[in-house]
Amino acid sequence: MTHWTPRLVEAQLAEAAEILKRLPADNMQGLLGRLPDPSGDFRKHLARDTIPRHVTSPTSIDRMKEALGWTRDLSQQDYVIVWWRAFGLPWKAICRTVGLQRTAAFTNWNVALSRITLRLNDSSIPRDASQRDIIERARAAKR
C-alpha cells in the first residue's frame, strides 16, 4: 500500500494530465468536462504541446482514471486549479480564470492536494480544521 504525500499526489496528477494529453481531444474533453476555458489559455497550452496523440498502456489509463476520481469532491475552483497546474499551465493564467491572486490560488492548490493526500491515507479531516491545519496534517503524514 502506498503512503501518500502531497508531492506524490501532485506527481500522479501530472502523470494523469500527460496521459490525457495523449488521448484524442474528444475523449479528453469528456473526462475533464468541468474545466472552464473562457480565455482559451487551456486550449492554447495543449495545442503548444507536441506530444503524439496515441493510446497508452492499460495500467497508465487505470492510474489516470484513479487520479480523476480523486478530484471529484473538490470545489469547482479547486478542481480547476489542481488540474490546470497538473497540465502545467502558468499561475498567471490560472489566477485570471479563477479570479484569485497568486498566493490565494497557491494556498487553495496546497489545501486541495493535502485533502486528497489525507483521504488517500484514510485520515480524517475535522470539520473545523483550518487550511493551515489541513496542510500541516498532510505534511505530518509523510513522516
CSV table of N, CA and C in Angstrom, one decimal, residues 4-119:
chain,number,residue,atom,x,y,z
A,4,TRP,N,0.8,8.0,0.9
A,4,TRP,CA,0.7,9.2,0.0
A,4,TRP,C,1.2,10.5,0.7
A,5,THR,N,1.8,11.3,-0.1
A,5,THR,CA,2.2,12.6,0.4
A,5,THR,C,1.7,13.6,-0.7
A,6,PRO,N,1.6,14.9,-0.3
A,6,PRO,CA,1.1,15.9,-1.3
A,6,PRO,C,2.0,15.9,-2.6
A,7,ARG,N,3.3,15.7,-2.5
A,7,ARG,CA,4.1,15.6,-3.7
A,7,ARG,C,3.9,14.4,-4.6
A,8,LEU,N,3.6,13.3,-3.9
A,8,LEU,CA,3.2,12.1,-4.7
A,8,LEU,C,1.9,12.3,-5.4
A,9,VAL,N,0.9,12.9,-4.7
A,9,VAL,CA,-0.4,13.2,-5.3
A,9,VAL,C,-0.2,14.1,-6.5
A,10,GLU,N,0.7,15.1,-6.3
A,10,GLU,CA,0.9,16.1,-7.4
A,10,GLU,C,1.6,15.4,-8.6
A,11,ALA,N,2.5,14.5,-8.4
A,11,ALA,CA,3.2,13.7,-9.4
A,11,ALA,C,2.2,12.8,-10.2
A,12,GLN,N,1.3,12.2,-9.4
A,12,GLN,CA,0.3,11.3,-10.0
A,12,GLN,C,-0.7,12.1,-10.9
A,13,LEU,N,-1.1,13.3,-10.4
A,13,LEU,CA,-2.0,14.1,-11.2
A,13,LEU,C,-1.3,14.6,-12.5
A,14,ALA,N,0.0,14.9,-12.4
A,14,ALA,CA,0.8,15.4,-13.5
A,14,ALA,C,0.9,14.2,-14.5
A,15,GLU,N,1.1,13.0,-14.0
A,15,GLU,CA,1.1,11.9,-14.9
A,15,GLU,C,-0.2,11.7,-15.6
A,16,ALA,N,-1.3,11.8,-14.9
A,16,ALA,CA,-2.6,11.7,-15.4
A,16,ALA,C,-2.9,12.7,-16.5
A,17,ALA,N,-2.4,13.9,-16.3
A,17,ALA,CA,-2.5,15.0,-17.3
A,17,ALA,C,-1.7,14.7,-18.5
A,18,GLU,N,-0.5,14.1,-18.4
A,18,GLU,CA,0.2,13.7,-19.6
A,18,GLU,C,-0.5,12.6,-20.4
A,19,ILE,N,-1.1,11.7,-19.7
A,19,ILE,CA,-1.9,10.6,-20.3
A,19,ILE,C,-3.1,11.2,-21.1
A,20,LEU,N,-3.7,12.2,-20.4
A,20,LEU,CA,-4.9,12.8,-21.0
A,20,LEU,C,-4.5,13.6,-22.3
A,21,LYS,N,-3.3,14.2,-22.3
A,21,LYS,CA,-2.8,14.9,-23.5
A,21,LYS,C,-2.7,14.0,-24.6
A,22,ARG,N,-2.4,12.7,-24.3
A,22,ARG,CA,-2.1,11.7,-25.4
A,22,ARG,C,-3.4,11.2,-26.0
A,23,LEU,N,-4.5,11.3,-25.3
A,23,LEU,CA,-5.8,10.8,-25.8
A,23,LEU,C,-6.3,11.7,-26.8
A,24,PRO,N,-7.2,11.2,-27.7
A,24,PRO,CA,-7.8,12.0,-28.7
A,24,PRO,C,-8.6,13.2,-28.0
A,25,ALA,N,-8.7,14.3,-28.6
A,25,ALA,CA,-9.2,15.5,-28.0
A,25,ALA,C,-10.7,15.3,-27.5
A,26,ASP,N,-11.5,14.6,-28.2
A,26,ASP,CA,-12.9,14.4,-27.8
A,26,ASP,C,-13.0,13.5,-26.5
A,27,ASN,N,-12.0,12.6,-26.3
A,27,ASN,CA,-12.0,11.8,-25.1
A,27,ASN,C,-11.6,12.6,-23.9
A,28,MET,N,-10.6,13.5,-24.1
A,28,MET,CA,-10.1,14.3,-23.0
A,28,MET,C,-11.2,15.2,-22.5
A,29,GLN,N,-11.9,15.9,-23.4
A,29,GLN,CA,-13.0,16.8,-23.0
A,29,GLN,C,-14.0,16.1,-22.2
A,30,GLY,N,-14.4,14.9,-22.6
A,30,GLY,CA,-15.4,14.1,-21.8
A,30,GLY,C,-14.9,13.8,-20.4
A,31,LEU,N,-13.6,13.5,-20.2
A,31,LEU,CA,-13.1,13.2,-18.9
A,31,LEU,C,-12.9,14.4,-18.0
A,32,LEU,N,-12.6,15.6,-18.6
A,32,LEU,CA,-12.4,16.8,-17.9
A,32,LEU,C,-13.4,17.9,-18.2
A,33,GLY,N,-14.6,17.5,-18.2
A,33,GLY,CA,-15.7,18.4,-18.7
A,33,GLY,C,-16.0,19.5,-17.7
A,34,ARG,N,-15.5,19.5,-16.5
A,34,ARG,CA,-15.7,20.6,-15.5
A,34,ARG,C,-14.7,21.7,-15.7
A,35,LEU,N,-13.8,21.6,-16.6
A,35,LEU,CA,-12.8,22.7,-16.7
A,35,LEU,C,-13.2,23.8,-17.7
A,36,PRO,N,-13.4,25.0,-17.1
A,36,PRO,CA,-13.8,26.1,-18.0
A,36,PRO,C,-12.5,26.6,-18.7
A,37,ASP,N,-12.8,27.3,-19.8
A,37,ASP,CA,-11.7,27.8,-20.6
A,37,ASP,C,-12.1,29.1,-21.3
A,38,PRO,N,-12.5,30.1,-20.4
A,38,PRO,CA,-13.1,31.3,-21.0
A,38,PRO,C,-12.0,32.1,-21.8
A,39,SER,N,-10.8,32.1,-21.4
A,39,SER,CA,-9.8,32.9,-22.1
A,39,SER,C,-9.1,32.1,-23.2
A,40,GLY,N,-9.3,30.8,-23.3
A,40,GLY,CA,-8.7,30.0,-24.3
A,40,GLY,C,-7.3,29.5,-23.9
A,41,ASP,N,-6.9,29.8,-22.7
A,41,ASP,CA,-5.5,29.5,-22.3
A,41,ASP,C,-5.3,28.0,-22.3
A,42,PHE,N,-6.3,27.2,-21.8
A,42,PHE,CA,-6.1,25.8,-21.7
A,42,PHE,C,-5.9,25.2,-23.1
A,43,ARG,N,-6.8,25.6,-24.1
A,43,ARG,CA,-6.6,25.0,-25.5
A,43,ARG,C,-5.3,25.5,-26.1
A,44,LYS,N,-4.9,26.7,-25.9
A,44,LYS,CA,-3.6,27.2,-26.4
A,44,LYS,C,-2.4,26.4,-25.8
A,45,HIS,N,-2.5,26.1,-24.5
A,45,HIS,CA,-1.4,25.4,-23.9
A,45,HIS,C,-1.3,24.0,-24.4
A,46,LEU,N,-2.5,23.3,-24.6
A,46,LEU,CA,-2.5,22.0,-25.1
A,46,LEU,C,-2.0,21.9,-26.6
A,47,ALA,N,-2.4,22.9,-27.4
A,47,ALA,CA,-2.0,23.0,-28.8
A,47,ALA,C,-0.5,23.2,-28.9
A,48,ARG,N,0.1,23.8,-27.9
A,48,ARG,CA,1.6,24.0,-27.9
A,48,ARG,C,2.3,22.7,-27.7
A,49,ASP,N,1.7,21.8,-27.0
A,49,ASP,CA,2.4,20.5,-26.7
A,49,ASP,C,2.5,19.7,-28.0
A,50,THR,N,3.7,19.1,-28.2
A,50,THR,CA,3.9,18.3,-29.3
A,50,THR,C,3.8,16.8,-29.0
A,51,ILE,N,3.1,16.4,-28.0
A,51,ILE,CA,3.0,15.0,-27.6
A,51,ILE,C,2.1,14.3,-28.6
A,52,PRO,N,2.6,13.2,-29.2
A,52,PRO,CA,1.8,12.5,-30.2
A,52,PRO,C,0.6,11.9,-29.5
A,53,ARG,N,-0.5,12.0,-30.1
A,53,ARG,CA,-1.8,11.5,-29.5
A,53,ARG,C,-1.9,10.0,-29.9
A,54,HIS,N,-1.7,9.2,-28.9
A,54,HIS,CA,-1.9,7.8,-29.2
A,54,HIS,C,-2.3,7.1,-27.8
A,55,VAL,N,-2.8,5.9,-27.9
A,55,VAL,CA,-3.2,5.2,-26.8
A,55,VAL,C,-2.0,4.8,-25.9
A,56,THR,N,-2.1,4.9,-24.6
A,56,THR,CA,-1.1,4.4,-23.7
A,56,THR,C,-1.4,3.1,-23.1
A,57,SER,N,-0.6,2.6,-22.3
A,57,SER,CA,-0.8,1.3,-21.7
A,57,SER,C,-2.1,1.2,-20.8
A,58,PRO,N,-2.7,0.1,-20.7
A,58,PRO,CA,-3.9,-0.1,-19.9
A,58,PRO,C,-3.6,0.3,-18.4
A,59,THR,N,-2.4,0.0,-17.9
A,59,THR,CA,-2.2,0.4,-16.5
A,59,THR,C,-2.1,1.9,-16.3
A,60,SER,N,-1.5,2.6,-17.3
A,60,SER,CA,-1.4,4.0,-17.3
A,60,SER,C,-2.8,4.6,-17.3
A,61,ILE,N,-3.7,4.1,-18.1
A,61,ILE,CA,-5.1,4.5,-18.2
A,61,ILE,C,-5.8,4.3,-16.8
A,62,ASP,N,-5.5,3.2,-16.2
A,62,ASP,CA,-6.1,2.9,-14.9
A,62,ASP,C,-5.7,3.9,-13.9
A,63,ARG,N,-4.4,4.2,-13.8
A,63,ARG,CA,-3.8,5.2,-12.9
A,63,ARG,C,-4.5,6.6,-13.2
A,64,MET,N,-4.6,6.9,-14.4
A,64,MET,CA,-5.2,8.2,-14.8
A,64,MET,C,-6.7,8.3,-14.3
A,65,LYS,N,-7.4,7.2,-14.5
A,65,LYS,CA,-8.8,7.2,-14.0
A,65,LYS,C,-8.9,7.3,-12.5
A,66,GLU,N,-8.0,6.6,-11.8
A,66,GLU,CA,-7.9,6.7,-10.4
A,66,GLU,C,-7.7,8.2,-10.0
A,67,ALA,N,-6.7,8.8,-10.6
A,67,ALA,CA,-6.4,10.2,-10.2
A,67,ALA,C,-7.6,11.1,-10.6
A,68,LEU,N,-8.3,10.9,-11.6
A,68,LEU,CA,-9.5,11.7,-12.0
A,68,LEU,C,-10.5,11.6,-10.8
A,69,GLY,N,-10.7,10.4,-10.3
A,69,GLY,CA,-11.6,10.2,-9.2
A,69,GLY,C,-11.2,11.0,-7.9
A,70,TRP,N,-10.0,11.2,-7.7
A,70,TRP,CA,-9.5,11.9,-6.5
A,70,TRP,C,-10.1,13.3,-6.4
A,71,THR,N,-10.3,13.9,-7.6
A,71,THR,CA,-10.6,15.4,-7.6
A,71,THR,C,-12.1,15.6,-7.7
A,72,ARG,N,-12.9,14.6,-7.7
A,72,ARG,CA,-14.4,14.7,-7.8
A,72,ARG,C,-15.0,15.5,-6.7
A,73,ASP,N,-14.5,15.4,-5.5
A,73,ASP,CA,-15.1,16.1,-4.3
A,73,ASP,C,-14.6,17.5,-4.1
A,74,LEU,N,-13.7,17.9,-5.0
A,74,LEU,CA,-13.2,19.3,-4.8
A,74,LEU,C,-14.2,20.3,-5.3
A,75,SER,N,-14.1,21.5,-4.7
A,75,SER,CA,-14.9,22.6,-5.3
A,75,SER,C,-14.6,22.9,-6.7
A,76,GLN,N,-15.4,23.5,-7.5
A,76,GLN,CA,-15.2,23.8,-8.9
A,76,GLN,C,-13.9,24.6,-9.0
A,77,GLN,N,-13.7,25.6,-8.1
A,77,GLN,CA,-12.5,26.4,-8.2
A,77,GLN,C,-11.2,25.6,-7.9
A,78,ASP,N,-11.2,24.8,-6.9
A,78,ASP,CA,-10.1,24.0,-6.6
A,78,ASP,C,-9.8,22.9,-7.7
A,79,TYR,N,-10.9,22.4,-8.2
A,79,TYR,CA,-10.8,21.4,-9.3
A,79,TYR,C,-10.0,22.0,-10.5
A,80,VAL,N,-10.4,23.2,-10.9
A,80,VAL,CA,-9.7,23.9,-12.0
A,80,VAL,C,-8.2,24.2,-11.6
A,81,ILE,N,-8.0,24.7,-10.4
A,81,ILE,CA,-6.6,25.0,-10.0
A,81,ILE,C,-5.7,23.7,-10.1
A,82,VAL,N,-6.2,22.7,-9.5
A,82,VAL,CA,-5.5,21.4,-9.4
A,82,VAL,C,-5.2,20.9,-10.8
A,83,TRP,N,-6.2,20.8,-11.7
A,83,TRP,CA,-6.0,20.2,-13.0
A,83,TRP,C,-5.1,21.1,-13.9
A,84,TRP,N,-5.4,22.4,-13.8
A,84,TRP,CA,-4.6,23.3,-14.7
A,84,TRP,C,-3.1,23.3,-14.3
A,85,ARG,N,-2.8,23.2,-13.0
A,85,ARG,CA,-1.4,23.0,-12.5
A,85,ARG,C,-0.9,21.7,-13.0
A,86,ALA,N,-1.7,20.6,-12.9
A,86,ALA,CA,-1.2,19.3,-13.4
A,86,ALA,C,-0.9,19.3,-14.9
A,87,PHE,N,-1.6,20.1,-15.6
A,87,PHE,CA,-1.3,20.3,-17.1
A,87,PHE,C,-0.2,21.2,-17.3
A,88,GLY,N,0.3,21.9,-16.3
A,88,GLY,CA,1.5,22.7,-16.4
A,88,GLY,C,1.2,24.2,-16.8
A,89,LEU,N,-0.1,24.6,-16.7
A,89,LEU,CA,-0.4,26.0,-17.0
A,89,LEU,C,0.2,26.9,-16.0
A,90,PRO,N,0.6,28.1,-16.4
A,90,PRO,CA,1.3,29.1,-15.5
A,90,PRO,C,0.2,29.6,-14.5
A,91,TRP,N,0.7,30.0,-13.4
A,91,TRP,CA,-0.1,30.6,-12.3
A,91,TRP,C,-0.9,31.8,-12.8
A,92,LYS,N,-0.3,32.6,-13.7
A,92,LYS,CA,-1.0,33.8,-14.2
A,92,LYS,C,-2.3,33.5,-14.9
A,93,ALA,N,-2.2,32.4,-15.8
A,93,ALA,CA,-3.4,32.0,-16.5
A,93,ALA,C,-4.5,31.4,-15.5
A,94,ILE,N,-4.0,30.7,-14.6
A,94,ILE,CA,-5.0,30.1,-13.6
A,94,ILE,C,-5.6,31.2,-12.8
A,95,CYS,N,-4.8,32.1,-12.3
A,95,CYS,CA,-5.4,33.2,-11.5
A,95,CYS,C,-6.4,34.0,-12.2
A,96,ARG,N,-6.1,34.3,-13.5
A,96,ARG,CA,-7.0,35.1,-14.3
A,96,ARG,C,-8.4,34.3,-14.4
A,97,THR,N,-8.3,33.0,-14.6
A,97,THR,CA,-9.5,32.3,-14.8
A,97,THR,C,-10.4,32.1,-13.5
A,98,VAL,N,-9.7,31.8,-12.4
A,98,VAL,CA,-10.4,31.6,-11.1
A,98,VAL,C,-10.7,32.9,-10.3
A,99,GLY,N,-10.0,33.9,-10.7
A,99,GLY,CA,-10.3,35.2,-10.1
A,99,GLY,C,-9.6,35.3,-8.7
A,100,LEU,N,-8.5,34.7,-8.5
A,100,LEU,CA,-7.8,34.8,-7.2
A,100,LEU,C,-6.4,35.4,-7.5
A,101,GLN,N,-5.8,36.0,-6.4
A,101,GLN,CA,-4.4,36.3,-6.5
A,101,GLN,C,-3.6,35.1,-6.4
A,102,ARG,N,-2.3,35.2,-6.8
A,102,ARG,CA,-1.5,34.0,-6.8
A,102,ARG,C,-1.3,33.3,-5.5
A,103,THR,N,-1.2,34.1,-4.4
A,103,THR,CA,-1.0,33.4,-3.1
A,103,THR,C,-2.2,32.7,-2.7
A,104,ALA,N,-3.4,33.2,-3.0
A,104,ALA,CA,-4.7,32.5,-2.6
A,104,ALA,C,-4.8,31.3,-3.5
A,105,ALA,N,-4.5,31.4,-4.8
A,105,ALA,CA,-4.6,30.2,-5.6
A,105,ALA,C,-3.6,29.1,-5.2
A,106,PHE,N,-2.4,29.5,-4.8
A,106,PHE,CA,-1.4,28.6,-4.4
A,106,PHE,C,-1.9,27.9,-3.1
A,107,THR,N,-2.5,28.7,-2.2
A,107,THR,CA,-3.0,28.1,-0.9
A,107,THR,C,-4.1,27.1,-1.2
A,108,ASN,N,-5.0,27.5,-2.1
A,108,ASN,CA,-6.1,26.5,-2.5
A,108,ASN,C,-5.5,25.3,-3.1
A,109,TRP,N,-4.5,25.4,-3.9
A,109,TRP,CA,-3.9,24.2,-4.5
A,109,TRP,C,-3.3,23.3,-3.5
A,110,ASN,N,-2.5,23.9,-2.5
A,110,ASN,CA,-1.9,23.2,-1.4
A,110,ASN,C,-3.0,22.5,-0.6
A,111,VAL,N,-4.0,23.2,-0.2
A,111,VAL,CA,-5.1,22.6,0.6
A,111,VAL,C,-5.8,21.4,-0.2
A,112,ALA,N,-6.0,21.6,-1.4
A,112,ALA,CA,-6.7,20.6,-2.2
A,112,ALA,C,-5.8,19.3,-2.3
A,113,LEU,N,-4.5,19.5,-2.6
A,113,LEU,CA,-3.5,18.4,-2.6
A,113,LEU,C,-3.5,17.7,-1.2
A,114,SER,N,-3.5,18.5,-0.2
A,114,SER,CA,-3.5,17.9,1.2
A,114,SER,C,-4.7,17.2,1.5
A,115,ARG,N,-5.9,17.7,1.1
A,115,ARG,CA,-7.2,16.9,1.3
A,115,ARG,C,-7.1,15.6,0.6
A,116,ILE,N,-6.7,15.6,-0.6
A,116,ILE,CA,-6.6,14.3,-1.4
A,116,ILE,C,-5.6,13.4,-0.7
A,117,THR,N,-4.5,13.9,-0.2
A,117,THR,CA,-3.5,13.1,0.5
A,117,THR,C,-4.1,12.4,1.7
A,118,LEU,N,-4.8,13.2,2.5
A,118,LEU,CA,-5.3,12.7,3.7
A,118,LEU,C,-6.4,11.7,3.4
A,119,ARG,N,-7.2,11.9,2.4
A,119,ARG,CA,-8.3,11.0,2.1
A,119,ARG,C,-7.6,9.7,1.6
